[in-house]
Amino acid sequence: MKLCVALDLPSAGENLALLELLKDKDLWVKVGLRSFIRDGALFLEQIKAINPLFRIFLDLKLYDIPNTMGDSIEEIAKLKVSMITIHASSGQEAMREVMQRLKAVPNPPLVMAVTALTSFDEKGFFEIYHTGLETQVLEFAKTAKECGLNGVVCSCAESQTIKEQVGADFLTLTPAIRPFGENSGDQKRVATLEDAKTARSDFIVVGRPIYKAQNPKAVVEQILKEM
Ligand code: C5P
């Protein structure tokens, strides 16, 4: 299991200061929409300058027509990040196009399909997809695997079933982790570190429980120890 720290603070300076505190740790760092829109490719360079071994997960959750997704992925590949996300609901054609375009790229990033956002509960998910959340997440995972993706973003509640039914080597990345039972905020399908272990999650994403803590370094050390 790998720890991915979400860099969701309000400025590049604050995110980089957080990473300075964590620079000697074996970490993945998640750059989301907010940071990337505001701070762009330069921010990725600044992360690497703090520790070149930090692996960058660029979480842009692409959703568009296949050609636009393919064009975008070619641009993203130039940023030399280690993992990216696209929406499974963008469809098979779009997912295949993305993987096809990456064939020409040396050391391509891992591509993960977002299934159901962890801020959805059953009711909110049904309003949009008109089907059960767990069933649909599993379907998304199967389709993403068929399209050649490396794994999915899901909650811990779905990770174990995906491992059993889609394949142990198909990666799961689980956000909404409240390692030691911290406040869930807007997240609905939260899980603890123990849940993530049981669910055989490959990557856990932790944001607020780290960057809002009095002592973020101590929280990260505790998570790494218990992982
Ligand atoms: O602060 P918190 O630990 O809830 O942050 C979770 C991070 O994971 C956020 O950056 C959020 O955008 C991201 N994420 C998520 N649910 C998904 C995919 C990504 O919460 N399904």
PDB file of N, CA and C and ligand atoms in Angstrom, residues 6-8 30 32 57 59 61 85 114-119 153-154 173 175-178 184 186-187 205-209 211, ligand 1:
ATOM      1  N   ALA A   6      -2.925  14.393  -0.522  1.00  0.00           N
ATOM      2  CA  ALA A   6      -3.636  15.338  -1.408  1.00  0.00           C
ATOM      3  C   ALA A   6      -3.186  16.765  -1.086  1.00  0.00           C
ATOM      4  N   LEU A   7      -2.677  17.443  -2.114  1.00  0.00           N
ATOM      5  CA  LEU A   7      -2.218  18.828  -1.941  1.00  0.00           C
ATOM      6  C   LEU A   7      -3.370  19.766  -2.284  1.00  0.00           C
ATOM      7  N   ASP A   8      -4.281  19.923  -1.357  1.00  0.00           N
ATOM      8  CA  ASP A   8      -5.499  20.713  -1.614  1.00  0.00           C
ATOM      9  C   ASP A   8      -5.527  22.029  -0.840  1.00  0.00           C
ATOM     10  N   LYS A  30      -0.710  14.013  -4.518  1.00  0.00           N
ATOM     11  CA  LYS A  30      -1.832  14.188  -5.443  1.00  0.00           C
ATOM     12  C   LYS A  30      -2.050  15.669  -5.738  1.00  0.00           C
ATOM     13  N   GLY A  32      -4.520  18.049  -7.568  1.00  0.00           N
ATOM     14  CA  GLY A  32      -5.884  18.012  -8.093  1.00  0.00           C
ATOM     15  C   GLY A  32      -6.174  19.220  -8.960  1.00  0.00           C
ATOM     16  N   PHE A  57       0.751  12.202  -8.687  1.00  0.00           N
ATOM     17  CA  PHE A  57      -0.546  11.712  -9.169  1.00  0.00           C
ATOM     18  C   PHE A  57      -1.347  12.952  -9.574  1.00  0.00           C
ATOM     19  N   ASP A  59      -4.534  14.373 -10.632  1.00  0.00           N
ATOM     20  CA  ASP A  59      -5.929  13.915 -10.533  1.00  0.00           C
ATOM     21  C   ASP A  59      -6.857  14.909 -11.233  1.00  0.00           C
ATOM     22  N   LYS A  61      -9.261  13.937 -13.517  1.00  0.00           N
ATOM     23  CA  LYS A  61     -10.544  13.263 -13.775  1.00  0.00           C
ATOM     24  C   LYS A  61     -11.134  13.672 -15.119  1.00  0.00           C
ATOM     25  N   THR A  85      -6.011  10.319 -13.727  1.00  0.00           N
ATOM     26  CA  THR A  85      -7.367   9.761 -13.654  1.00  0.00           C
ATOM     27  C   THR A  85      -8.224  10.222 -14.830  1.00  0.00           C
ATOM     28  N   VAL A 114     -12.023   6.717 -12.615  1.00  0.00           N
ATOM     29  CA  VAL A 114     -12.887   7.104 -11.503  1.00  0.00           C
ATOM     30  C   VAL A 114     -14.209   6.362 -11.683  1.00  0.00           C
ATOM     31  N   THR A 115     -14.665   5.679 -10.646  1.00  0.00           N
ATOM     32  CA  THR A 115     -15.933   4.937 -10.737  1.00  0.00           C
ATOM     33  C   THR A 115     -17.058   5.830 -10.185  1.00  0.00           C
ATOM     34  N   ALA A 116     -17.296   5.755  -8.878  1.00  0.00           N
ATOM     35  CA  ALA A 116     -18.286   6.651  -8.248  1.00  0.00           C
ATOM     36  C   ALA A 116     -17.528   7.515  -7.256  1.00  0.00           C
ATOM     37  N   LEU A 117     -17.674   8.815  -7.376  1.00  0.00           N
ATOM     38  CA  LEU A 117     -16.988   9.706  -6.442  1.00  0.00           C
ATOM     39  C   LEU A 117     -17.375   9.333  -5.012  1.00  0.00           C
ATOM     40  N   THR A 118     -16.413   9.432  -4.114  1.00  0.00           N
ATOM     41  CA  THR A 118     -16.690   9.030  -2.721  1.00  0.00           C
ATOM     42  C   THR A 118     -17.591  10.032  -2.002  1.00  0.00           C
ATOM     43  N   SER A 119     -17.885  11.154  -2.645  1.00  0.00           N
ATOM     44  CA  SER A 119     -18.844  12.100  -2.052  1.00  0.00           C
ATOM     45  C   SER A 119     -20.287  11.690  -2.373  1.00  0.00           C
ATOM     46  N   VAL A 153     -10.433   4.196  -9.215  1.00  0.00           N
ATOM     47  CA  VAL A 153     -10.622   4.949  -7.982  1.00  0.00           C
ATOM     48  C   VAL A 153     -11.984   4.529  -7.442  1.00  0.00           C
ATOM     49  N   CYS A 154     -12.016   4.092  -6.199  1.00  0.00           N
ATOM     50  CA  CYS A 154     -13.278   3.616  -5.618  1.00  0.00           C
ATOM     51  C   CYS A 154     -13.202   3.790  -4.105  1.00  0.00           C
ATOM     52  N   LEU A 173      -7.446   2.518  -5.899  1.00  0.00           N
ATOM     53  CA  LEU A 173      -7.008   3.728  -5.206  1.00  0.00           C
ATOM     54  C   LEU A 173      -8.209   4.260  -4.452  1.00  0.00           C
ATOM     55  N   PRO A 175      -9.774   7.127  -2.041  1.00  0.00           N
ATOM     56  CA  PRO A 175      -9.775   8.392  -1.299  1.00  0.00           C
ATOM     57  C   PRO A 175     -10.740   8.286  -0.120  1.00  0.00           C
ATOM     58  N   ALA A 176     -11.017   9.411   0.493  1.00  0.00           N
ATOM     59  CA  ALA A 176     -11.939   9.465   1.634  1.00  0.00           C
ATOM     60  C   ALA A 176     -11.449   8.597   2.785  1.00  0.00           C
ATOM     61  N   ILE A 177     -10.133   8.557   2.976  1.00  0.00           N
ATOM     62  CA  ILE A 177      -9.590   7.802   4.104  1.00  0.00           C
ATOM     63  C   ILE A 177      -9.489   8.733   5.310  1.00  0.00           C
ATOM     64  N   ARG A 178     -10.074   8.277   6.387  1.00  0.00           N
ATOM     65  CA  ARG A 178      -9.927   8.980   7.662  1.00  0.00           C
ATOM     66  C   ARG A 178      -9.143   8.020   8.522  1.00  0.00           C
ATOM     67  N   SER A 184     -15.359  13.343   8.741  1.00  0.00           N
ATOM     68  CA  SER A 184     -15.460  12.954   7.326  1.00  0.00           C
ATOM     69  C   SER A 184     -15.685  14.131   6.380  1.00  0.00           C
ATOM     70  N   ASP A 186     -17.177  16.470   3.711  1.00  0.00           N
ATOM     71  CA  ASP A 186     -18.196  16.225   2.689  1.00  0.00           C
ATOM     72  C   ASP A 186     -18.187  14.783   2.170  1.00  0.00           C
ATOM     73  N   GLN A 187     -17.244  13.971   2.597  1.00  0.00           N
ATOM     74  CA  GLN A 187     -17.148  12.605   2.087  1.00  0.00           C
ATOM     75  C   GLN A 187     -18.223  11.732   2.725  1.00  0.00           C
ATOM     76  N   VAL A 205      -5.604   7.791  -0.466  1.00  0.00           N
ATOM     77  CA  VAL A 205      -5.445   9.238  -0.610  1.00  0.00           C
ATOM     78  C   VAL A 205      -5.933   9.896   0.677  1.00  0.00           C
ATOM     79  N   VAL A 206      -5.071  10.706   1.255  1.00  0.00           N
ATOM     80  CA  VAL A 206      -5.454  11.407   2.484  1.00  0.00           C
ATOM     81  C   VAL A 206      -5.148  12.892   2.309  1.00  0.00           C
ATOM     82  N   GLY A 207      -6.173  13.708   2.506  1.00  0.00           N
ATOM     83  CA  GLY A 207      -6.011  15.156   2.389  1.00  0.00           C
ATOM     84  C   GLY A 207      -6.148  15.836   3.736  1.00  0.00           C
ATOM     85  N   ARG A 208      -7.384  16.226   4.052  1.00  0.00           N
ATOM     86  CA  ARG A 208      -7.612  17.031   5.254  1.00  0.00           C
ATOM     87  C   ARG A 208      -7.047  16.448   6.548  1.00  0.00           C
ATOM     88  N   PRO A 209      -7.149  15.103   6.779  1.00  0.00           N
ATOM     89  CA  PRO A 209      -6.598  14.598   8.042  1.00  0.00           C
ATOM     90  C   PRO A 209      -5.099  14.882   8.188  1.00  0.00           C
ATOM     91  N   TYR A 211      -3.344  17.684   6.125  1.00  0.00           N
ATOM     92  CA  TYR A 211      -2.975  19.103   6.037  1.00  0.00           C
ATOM     93  C   TYR A 211      -3.709  20.003   7.037  1.00  0.00           C
TER      94      TYR A 211
HETATM   95  O1  C5P B   1      -9.518  15.863   2.296  1.00  0.00           O
HETATM   96  P1  C5P B   1      -9.840  14.484   1.794  1.00  0.00           P
HETATM   97  O2  C5P B   1      -8.956  13.423   2.454  1.00  0.00           O
HETATM   98  O3  C5P B   1     -11.302  14.154   1.836  1.00  0.00           O
HETATM   99  O4  C5P B   1      -9.386  14.552   0.259  1.00  0.00           O
HETATM  100  C1  C5P B   1      -9.672  13.554  -0.658  1.00  0.00           C
HETATM  101  C2  C5P B   1      -9.052  13.922  -1.973  1.00  0.00           C
HETATM  102  O5  C5P B   1      -9.325  12.874  -2.892  1.00  0.00           O
HETATM  103  C3  C5P B   1      -9.600  15.193  -2.593  1.00  0.00           C
HETATM  104  O6  C5P B   1      -8.523  15.829  -3.275  1.00  0.00           O
HETATM  105  C4  C5P B   1     -10.627  14.710  -3.597  1.00  0.00           C
HETATM  106  O7  C5P B   1     -10.740  15.554  -4.719  1.00  0.00           O
HETATM  107  C5  C5P B   1     -10.044  13.367  -4.013  1.00  0.00           C
HETATM  108  N1  C5P B   1     -10.996  12.381  -4.506  1.00  0.00           N
HETATM  109  C6  C5P B   1     -12.091  11.955  -3.763  1.00  0.00           C
HETATM  110  N2  C5P B   1     -12.958  11.031  -4.278  1.00  0.00           N
HETATM  111  C7  C5P B   1     -12.745  10.506  -5.488  1.00  0.00           C
HETATM  112  C8  C5P B   1     -11.629  10.908  -6.235  1.00  0.00           C
HETATM  113  C9  C5P B   1     -10.760  11.843  -5.693  1.00  0.00           C
HETATM  114  O8  C5P B   1     -12.270  12.412  -2.643  1.00  0.00           O
HETATM  115  N3  C5P B   1     -13.546   9.558  -5.942  1.00  0.00           N
END
